[in-house]
Short mmCIF file of C-alpha atoms in Angstrom, two decimals:
data_model
loop_
_atom_site.label_atom_id
_atom_site.label_comp_id
_atom_site.label_asym_id
_atom_site.label_seq_id
_atom_site.Cartn_x
_atom_site.Cartn_y
_atom_site.Cartn_z
CA MET P 17 0.00 0.00 0.00
CA ILE P 18 1.36 3.42 -0.99
CA ILE P 19 1.56 5.95 1.82
CA ARG P 20 0.29 9.35 0.80
CA ASP P 21 3.20 11.76 1.09
CA GLN P 22 1.94 15.31 1.60
CA ALA P 23 5.34 16.65 0.57
CA ALA P 24 4.73 15.31 -2.93
CA LEU P 25 1.96 17.88 -3.31
CA LEU P 26 3.44 20.77 -1.34
CA SER P 27 7.15 20.71 -2.17
CA PRO P 28 8.05 23.27 -4.88
CA VAL P 29 9.50 22.15 -8.21
CA GLU P 30 12.51 24.05 -9.46
CA ARG P 31 11.91 25.38 -12.97
CA ASP P 32 14.35 24.20 -15.61
CA LEU P 33 14.77 27.22 -17.87
CA ARG P 34 16.39 25.05 -20.53
CA LEU P 35 13.01 23.48 -21.24
CA ASP P 36 11.39 26.91 -21.61
CA LEU P 37 14.26 28.01 -23.84
CA PHE P 38 13.90 25.12 -26.25
CA ARG P 39 10.12 25.29 -26.25
CA GLY P 40 10.45 28.93 -27.25
CA VAL P 41 12.94 28.04 -29.97
CA GLY P 42 10.55 25.33 -31.14
CA LEU P 43 7.66 27.79 -31.32
CA TRP P 44 9.71 30.16 -33.45
CA MET P 45 10.76 27.31 -35.73
CA ILE P 46 7.15 26.13 -36.15
CA PHE P 47 6.09 29.66 -37.09
CA LEU P 48 8.86 29.99 -39.67
CA ASP P 49 8.39 26.48 -41.09
CA HIS P 50 4.69 27.19 -41.67
CA ILE P 51 5.53 30.08 -44.00
CA PRO P 52 6.10 28.52 -47.44
CA HIS P 53 9.28 29.51 -49.30
CA ASP P 54 10.51 31.73 -46.47
CA VAL P 55 14.23 32.44 -46.54
CA VAL P 56 14.33 32.79 -42.75
CA ALA P 57 13.08 29.19 -42.42
CA TRP P 58 16.61 28.14 -43.37
CA LEU P 59 17.48 28.83 -39.74
CA THR P 60 15.24 26.00 -38.50
CA LEU P 61 16.40 22.53 -37.55
CA ARG P 62 14.59 20.57 -40.26
CA ASN P 63 17.01 21.94 -42.89
CA TYR P 64 20.03 20.40 -41.16
CA GLY P 65 18.84 17.10 -39.70
CA PHE P 66 16.12 14.48 -39.65
CA SER P 67 14.15 15.82 -36.67
CA ASP P 68 12.41 19.17 -36.22
CA ALA P 69 10.39 21.18 -33.69
CA ALA P 70 7.76 18.44 -33.30
CA GLU P 71 10.27 16.23 -31.48
CA PHE P 72 11.18 19.21 -29.29
CA PHE P 73 7.64 19.64 -28.04
CA VAL P 74 6.73 16.00 -27.55
CA PHE P 75 9.94 15.24 -25.65
CA ILE P 76 9.73 18.33 -23.43
CA SER P 77 6.06 17.63 -22.67
CA GLY P 78 6.80 14.04 -21.71
CA TYR P 79 9.83 15.00 -19.62
CA LEU P 80 7.85 17.59 -17.68
CA VAL P 81 5.05 15.10 -17.01
CA GLY P 82 7.49 12.59 -15.57
CA TRP P 83 9.51 15.17 -13.65
CA ILE P 84 6.56 16.98 -12.07
CA TYR P 85 3.99 14.26 -11.62
CA GLY P 86 6.26 11.29 -10.96
CA PRO P 87 6.81 12.25 -7.29
CA ILE P 88 3.12 13.07 -6.89
CA VAL P 89 1.99 9.68 -8.16
CA ALA P 90 4.74 7.95 -6.17
CA GLY P 91 3.43 9.73 -3.06
CA GLY P 92 0.02 8.13 -3.53
CA TRP P 93 -1.74 11.12 -5.11
CA PHE P 94 -2.67 9.54 -8.44
CA LEU P 95 -6.12 11.16 -8.51
CA ALA P 96 -4.59 14.59 -7.89
CA ALA P 97 -2.25 14.08 -10.85
CA LEU P 98 -5.08 12.73 -13.00
CA LYS P 99 -7.27 15.73 -12.17
CA ARG P 100 -4.56 18.24 -13.08
CA LEU P 101 -3.43 16.50 -16.26
CA TRP P 102 -6.96 15.89 -17.53
CA ARG P 103 -7.76 19.54 -16.84
CA ARG P 104 -4.73 20.44 -18.94
CA ALA P 105 -5.91 18.11 -21.70
CA ALA P 106 -9.34 19.79 -21.56
CA GLU P 107 -7.72 23.23 -21.85
CA MET P 108 -5.79 22.07 -24.90
CA TYR P 109 -8.95 20.57 -26.42
CA VAL P 110 -10.87 23.83 -25.99
CA ALA P 111 -7.90 25.76 -27.40
CA HIS P 112 -7.82 23.43 -30.41
CA ILE P 113 -11.53 23.86 -31.16
CA MET P 114 -11.35 27.65 -30.79
CA LEU P 115 -8.21 27.73 -32.94
CA PHE P 116 -9.92 25.57 -35.56
CA LEU P 117 -12.95 27.89 -35.78
CA LEU P 118 -10.95 31.12 -35.83
CA PHE P 119 -8.30 29.81 -38.20
CA THR P 120 -10.94 28.51 -40.62
CA ALA P 121 -12.78 31.83 -40.46
CA GLN P 122 -9.52 33.66 -41.17
CA ILE P 123 -8.84 31.56 -44.25
CA ALA P 124 -12.43 31.79 -45.54
CA ARG P 125 -12.52 35.57 -45.13
CA THR P 126 -9.17 35.95 -46.91
CA ALA P 127 -10.25 33.68 -49.77
CA ARG P 128 -13.45 35.67 -50.31
CA ARG P 129 -11.84 39.06 -49.79
CA PHE P 130 -9.21 38.45 -52.46
CA ASP P 131 -11.25 36.04 -54.58
CA ASN P 132 -8.51 33.42 -54.33
CA PRO P 133 -9.77 29.85 -53.69
CA MET P 134 -6.16 28.65 -53.47
CA TYR P 135 -6.17 29.27 -49.70
CA GLU P 136 -9.17 27.00 -49.19
CA HIS P 137 -7.48 24.06 -50.93
CA GLU P 138 -3.96 24.74 -49.66
CA PHE P 139 -5.04 24.74 -46.01
CA ASN P 140 -7.61 21.92 -46.35
CA VAL P 141 -10.70 23.97 -45.47
CA PHE P 142 -12.53 23.65 -48.80
CA ASN P 143 -14.65 20.72 -47.58
CA PHE P 144 -15.46 22.57 -44.38
CA LEU P 145 -16.77 25.61 -46.23
CA ALA P 146 -18.86 23.33 -48.46
CA HIS P 147 -20.27 21.18 -45.61
CA PRO P 148 -19.79 23.05 -42.33
CA ASP P 149 -22.49 21.06 -40.47
CA GLU P 150 -20.73 17.74 -41.01
CA LEU P 151 -17.19 19.03 -40.64
CA ILE P 152 -17.80 20.75 -37.30
CA GLY P 153 -18.82 17.39 -35.86
CA GLN P 154 -15.71 15.79 -37.33
CA ALA P 155 -13.57 18.57 -35.87
CA ILE P 156 -15.08 18.06 -32.41
CA LEU P 157 -14.09 14.37 -32.67
CA LEU P 158 -10.55 15.48 -33.65
CA LYS P 159 -10.90 13.79 -37.03
CA TYR P 160 -10.97 16.82 -39.30
CA LYS P 161 -7.99 19.19 -39.03
CA PRO P 162 -6.87 21.96 -41.36
CA VAL P 163 -3.21 22.21 -42.27
CA ASN P 164 -0.93 23.32 -39.39
CA LEU P 165 -3.39 22.12 -36.72
CA ASP P 166 -2.29 18.46 -36.68
CA VAL P 167 -0.02 18.57 -33.65
CA LEU P 168 -2.49 19.68 -30.95
CA PRO P 169 -4.64 16.51 -31.18
CA LEU P 170 -1.47 14.49 -30.61
CA TYR P 171 -0.69 16.48 -27.45
CA ILE P 172 -4.26 16.11 -26.24
CA ALA P 173 -4.12 12.32 -26.63
CA LEU P 174 -0.73 12.02 -24.94
CA VAL P 175 -1.58 14.28 -22.01
CA PHE P 176 -4.89 12.46 -21.55
CA ALA P 177 -3.04 9.15 -21.27
CA SER P 178 -0.14 10.57 -19.24
CA PRO P 179 -1.53 9.88 -15.70
CA PHE P 180 -1.62 6.17 -16.47
CA ILE P 181 1.80 6.32 -18.15
CA VAL P 182 3.32 7.94 -15.06
CA TRP P 183 1.56 5.44 -12.77
CA CYS P 184 3.20 2.61 -14.69
CA LEU P 185 6.59 4.34 -14.80
CA VAL P 186 6.59 4.84 -11.04
CA ARG P 187 6.04 1.13 -10.46
CA ARG P 188 7.77 -0.59 -13.37
CA PRO P 189 9.76 2.04 -15.31
CA ASN P 190 11.79 -0.27 -17.53
CA LEU P 191 8.85 -2.58 -18.24
CA THR P 192 6.71 0.43 -19.16
CA LEU P 193 9.37 1.70 -21.54
CA ALA P 194 9.66 -1.77 -23.08
CA ALA P 195 5.87 -1.88 -23.56
CA SER P 196 6.07 1.48 -25.30
CA VAL P 197 8.69 0.12 -27.68
CA VAL P 198 6.52 -2.93 -28.41
CA LEU P 199 3.52 -0.69 -29.16
CA TYR P 200 5.69 1.41 -31.48
CA VAL P 201 6.89 -1.66 -33.38
CA LEU P 202 3.43 -3.20 -33.65
CA SER P 203 1.80 0.05 -34.81
CA ARG P 204 4.36 0.41 -37.59
CA TRP P 205 4.13 -3.26 -38.54
CA PHE P 206 0.31 -3.38 -38.66
CA ASP P 207 -0.21 0.27 -39.72
CA TRP P 208 -2.19 1.18 -36.62
CA ASN P 209 -3.34 4.79 -36.55
CA VAL P 210 -6.37 6.89 -35.59
CA ALA P 211 -9.00 7.44 -38.27
CA SER P 212 -9.28 10.95 -39.62
CA TYR P 213 -11.49 12.78 -42.09
CA PRO P 214 -12.22 12.36 -44.99
CA PRO P 215 -12.71 8.58 -44.69
CA GLY P 216 -9.62 6.59 -45.53
CA THR P 217 -7.21 9.11 -44.02
CA THR P 218 -5.45 8.98 -40.65
CA TRP P 219 -3.84 11.37 -38.19
CA TYR P 220 -0.74 13.08 -39.52
CA PHE P 221 1.00 12.42 -36.17
CA ASN P 222 0.32 8.77 -35.34
CA PRO P 223 -0.17 8.69 -31.53
CA PHE P 224 0.66 4.97 -31.36
CA CYS P 225 4.14 5.77 -32.70
CA TRP P 226 4.78 9.20 -31.20
CA GLN P 227 3.95 7.87 -27.75
CA LEU P 228 7.45 6.34 -27.77
CA MET P 229 9.05 9.79 -27.68
CA PHE P 230 6.64 10.91 -24.93
CA VAL P 231 7.09 7.79 -22.77
CA PHE P 232 10.86 7.81 -23.16
CA ALA P 233 10.94 11.47 -22.12
CA ALA P 234 8.72 10.75 -19.11
CA TRP P 235 11.02 7.82 -18.26
CA CYS P 236 13.92 10.28 -18.24
CA GLY P 237 11.89 12.79 -16.23
CA THR P 238 11.20 10.30 -13.45
CA GLY P 239 14.95 10.04 -12.88
CA GLN P 240 15.72 6.80 -14.72
CA ILE P 241 18.20 8.52 -17.03
CA ASP P 242 20.36 9.44 -14.03
CA ARG P 243 21.03 5.76 -13.35
CA ILE P 244 22.79 5.36 -16.68
CA ALA P 245 24.20 8.89 -16.95
CA GLY P 246 27.79 7.64 -16.92
CA TRP P 247 27.14 5.56 -20.00
CA VAL P 248 24.88 8.04 -21.80
CA TRP P 249 27.39 10.90 -21.62
CA SER P 250 30.46 8.74 -22.07
CA LYS P 251 33.04 9.62 -24.70
CA THR P 252 31.95 6.69 -26.84
CA ALA P 253 28.28 7.68 -26.79
CA MET P 254 29.14 11.32 -27.50
CA ALA P 255 31.31 10.31 -30.45
CA LEU P 256 28.56 8.11 -31.89
CA ALA P 257 26.04 10.93 -31.46
CA ALA P 258 28.35 13.37 -33.23
CA ALA P 259 28.85 10.93 -36.11
CA TRP P 260 25.09 10.42 -36.44
CA LEU P 261 24.45 14.17 -36.50
CA ALA P 262 27.10 14.58 -39.20
CA PHE P 263 25.55 11.77 -41.25
CA ALA P 264 22.08 13.32 -40.95
CA PHE P 265 23.48 16.67 -42.02
CA LEU P 266 25.05 15.14 -45.10
CA ILE P 267 21.84 13.34 -46.10
CA VAL P 268 19.71 16.46 -45.66
CA MET P 269 22.18 18.53 -47.67
CA THR P 270 21.54 16.21 -50.63
CA TRP P 271 17.95 17.45 -50.58
CA HIS P 272 19.16 20.99 -51.22
CA VAL P 273 22.33 20.38 -53.25
CA HIS P 274 21.59 17.68 -55.80
CA ALA P 275 25.24 17.35 -56.77
CA LEU P 276 25.84 15.70 -53.39
CA GLU P 277 23.45 12.84 -54.19
CA ALA P 278 26.24 11.01 -56.01
CA LEU P 279 28.04 10.62 -52.68
CA ILE P 280 25.23 8.47 -51.23
CA PRO P 281 25.24 4.78 -52.28
CA LYS P 282 21.99 3.52 -53.78
CA TRP P 283 21.68 0.73 -51.20
CA MET P 284 21.79 3.34 -48.45
CA ILE P 285 19.12 5.43 -50.15
CA LYS P 286 16.84 2.39 -50.30
CA ALA P 287 17.55 1.61 -46.65
CA ILE P 288 16.80 5.03 -45.14
CA TYR P 289 13.96 6.33 -47.33
CA PRO P 290 11.24 7.27 -46.76
CA ILE P 291 12.02 9.11 -43.52
CA ASP P 292 8.47 9.02 -42.23
CA LYS P 293 7.28 11.77 -39.90
CA THR P 294 3.77 10.39 -39.40
CA ASP P 295 5.03 7.17 -37.80
CA LEU P 296 8.11 8.76 -36.16
CA ASP P 297 10.80 7.12 -38.24
CA MET P 298 13.65 5.79 -36.08
CA LEU P 299 16.06 8.04 -37.98
CA ARG P 300 14.16 11.06 -36.63
CA PHE P 301 13.98 9.61 -33.13
CA THR P 302 17.68 8.78 -32.90
CA HIS P 303 18.68 12.08 -34.50
CA PHE P 304 16.81 13.99 -31.83
CA LEU P 305 18.38 11.90 -29.06
CA ALA P 306 21.86 12.54 -30.47
CA LEU P 307 21.12 16.25 -30.63
CA ALA P 308 19.73 16.25 -27.08
CA LEU P 309 22.85 14.46 -25.87
CA TRP P 310 25.15 17.20 -27.07
CA VAL P 311 22.82 20.04 -26.09
CA THR P 312 22.56 18.83 -22.49
CA HIS P 313 26.35 18.40 -22.44
CA PHE P 314 27.00 22.02 -23.38
CA ILE P 315 24.01 23.60 -21.61
CA PRO P 316 23.77 22.49 -17.97
CA ARG P 317 20.78 23.24 -15.77
CA LYS P 318 22.65 26.08 -14.01
CA TRP P 319 23.90 27.70 -17.21
CA LYS P 320 24.27 31.41 -16.37
CA ALA P 321 23.24 32.57 -19.84
CA LEU P 322 19.71 31.31 -19.14
CA HIS P 323 19.23 34.40 -16.99
CA ALA P 324 20.71 36.78 -19.56
CA PRO P 325 18.39 39.46 -21.00
CA ALA P 326 19.17 38.29 -24.55
CA LEU P 327 17.47 34.92 -23.97
CA ARG P 328 14.56 36.30 -21.98
CA PRO P 329 12.24 36.80 -25.01
CA VAL P 330 12.51 33.19 -26.24
CA ILE P 331 12.17 31.83 -22.69
CA LEU P 332 9.01 33.89 -22.18
CA CYS P 333 7.53 32.37 -25.34
CA GLY P 334 8.37 28.90 -24.06
CA GLN P 335 6.72 29.57 -20.70
CA HIS P 336 3.43 30.35 -22.47
CA SER P 337 3.65 27.69 -25.15
CA LEU P 338 -0.05 26.98 -25.77
CA PRO P 339 -1.28 30.55 -26.43
CA ILE P 340 1.90 31.42 -28.33
CA PHE P 341 1.52 28.33 -30.52
CA CYS P 342 -2.07 29.32 -31.34
CA LEU P 343 -0.97 32.86 -32.09
CA GLY P 344 1.85 31.54 -34.28
CA VAL P 345 -0.65 29.62 -36.43
CA PHE P 346 -2.51 32.85 -37.22
CA LEU P 347 0.71 34.77 -37.79
CA SER P 348 2.14 32.16 -40.16
CA PHE P 349 -0.99 32.28 -42.33
CA SER P 350 -0.95 36.09 -42.25
CA ALA P 351 2.69 36.08 -43.36
CA HIS P 352 1.89 33.57 -46.11
CA TRP P 353 -1.03 35.71 -47.26
CA ILE P 354 1.10 38.87 -47.40
CA LEU P 355 3.83 37.16 -49.41
CA THR P 356 1.30 35.56 -51.75
CA GLN P 357 -0.85 38.62 -52.42
CA TYR P 358 1.87 41.21 -52.68
CA THR P 359 5.48 40.14 -53.07
CA LYS P 360 7.85 37.33 -52.19
CA GLY P 361 11.06 39.37 -52.14
CA VAL P 362 13.78 38.54 -49.65
CA TRP P 363 13.33 41.77 -47.72
CA GLU P 364 9.60 41.17 -47.45
CA GLN P 365 10.23 37.63 -46.20
CA LEU P 366 12.63 38.97 -43.59
CA ALA P 367 10.12 41.64 -42.57
CA VAL P 368 7.11 39.35 -42.08
CA SER P 369 9.23 36.69 -40.32
CA PHE P 370 10.80 39.01 -37.78
CA ALA P 371 7.56 40.95 -37.34
CA GLY P 372 5.76 37.72 -36.49
CA ILE P 373 8.42 36.76 -33.94
CA ALA P 374 8.20 40.26 -32.46
CA VAL P 375 4.43 39.87 -32.05
CA MET P 376 4.93 36.51 -30.36
CA ILE P 377 7.45 38.05 -27.96
CA GLY P 378 5.09 40.94 -27.20
CA ALA P 379 2.22 38.57 -26.50
CA ALA P 380 4.41 36.43 -24.22
CA TRP P 381 5.51 39.55 -22.33
CA LEU P 382 1.88 40.60 -21.81
CA LEU P 383 0.97 37.11 -20.59
CA ASP P 384 3.91 37.18 -18.19
CA ARG P 385 2.84 40.57 -16.81
CA THR P 386 -0.70 39.26 -16.43
CA ASP P 387 0.55 36.29 -14.42
CA ARG P 388 2.26 38.68 -12.02
CA VAL P 389 -1.04 40.35 -11.14
CA PRO P 390 -2.37 38.82 -7.88
CA ASN P 391 -5.26 36.40 -8.20
CA LEU P 392 -7.83 37.59 -5.69
CA PHE P 393 -10.75 35.39 -4.78
CA VAL P 394 -13.21 34.94 -1.95
CA LYS P 395 -13.28 31.64 -0.14
CA VAL P 396 -16.90 30.84 0.64
CA THR P 397 -17.47 28.60 3.65
CA GLU P 398 -20.67 26.86 4.65
CA VAL P 399 -22.15 28.01 7.97
CA GLU P 400 -24.66 25.74 9.66
CA ASP P 401 -26.42 28.47 11.62
CA SER P 402 -28.61 30.33 9.13
CA GLY P 403 -28.90 33.27 11.50
CA ILE P 404 -25.15 33.75 11.55
CA ALA P 405 -24.90 33.29 7.80
CA ALA P 406 -27.45 36.06 7.29
CA ASP P 407 -25.21 38.57 9.03
CA PRO P 408 -23.10 40.26 6.29
CA ALA P 409 -20.35 41.18 8.73
CA VAL P 410 -19.98 37.60 9.95
CA THR P 411 -20.12 36.25 6.39
CA ALA P 412 -17.38 38.67 5.30
CA ALA P 413 -15.24 37.63 8.22
CA ALA P 414 -15.73 33.95 7.40
CA ALA P 415 -14.81 34.49 3.74
CA PRO P 416 -11.51 36.36 3.60
CA ALA P 417 -9.86 37.30 0.34
CA ASN P 418 -6.83 35.21 -0.37
CA ARG P 419 -4.13 35.47 -2.93
#
């Protein structure tokens, strides 16, 4: 029987600013990657390796779940963890539905305003505008998703399942991780995925495969990675990670410089392609792990630069990831619309890209200032004596304002 440890609920958790930093970087990369043919998007990770910002977010989300809620579940407060995580999943679900409605309205208004149906087809909202009654129901079931809104349903599914994942990790961490690997292998072998809309399609991010990244991150967050830290950050492992990153860089460069394709043997091309994002190809998974290995080596938890003013804007964006992600979806479409309707010059691409990032930083700053405003509320207590409860002075005294 697990003894309920009150300290698991009350003890503060030290914030790891590295996670906020890389979430912020990921948000900026997602915004830039969603602007087609943007020169600034050459700064993003997907142009230099197999993985991209999606791996950033899934790993960080899983790590935080294991790090924060592992001690709570281990202390016997499973229901408290379930309540908080399911509330978070509900918040993300509501944000997804609101984002879907507003984003679709933005595209429809732009298509009508400029008499350009290209937007409706390019962002997969043509069917919605033709049959809104049916598509709204499909959107509520997370089956129908316009372009750029695929990742939130994955997060919702993973966060919804996370209380049970943490419960298993607390009790049998290695067995849970092994079960996650088995599910990954079986889902790829038998093509398991969640049905989407229109019929015959599936989720762009297969949750049965991407759960491996989430569970592995939660496994690390519960402290299991510390037990093998000497091996993980050994010279041999670091050298292998560096070699893998260099190999990934070379392969990706062949996508941009066709003259380099002759350097890659045909048998290797057949072996590594296609590098599937939907089912989290192992090349993407291992590339991200190799990158994370070197990043954590050079950027420790107590890295002084994390408190430098220069990194404050990106950290602020990472600390408010959900609203900034939703804002970034609107901004990326706005930037795409400006470049499509007017000009696609380099200076214009630079202008819309950096303007969008500036808006994201401004919104994160406002959200941070809002969080600093005290939350005042009145605690209402039940009083058995109706005569006492009727006295306003006594009621006010029994219901003080708390922060």
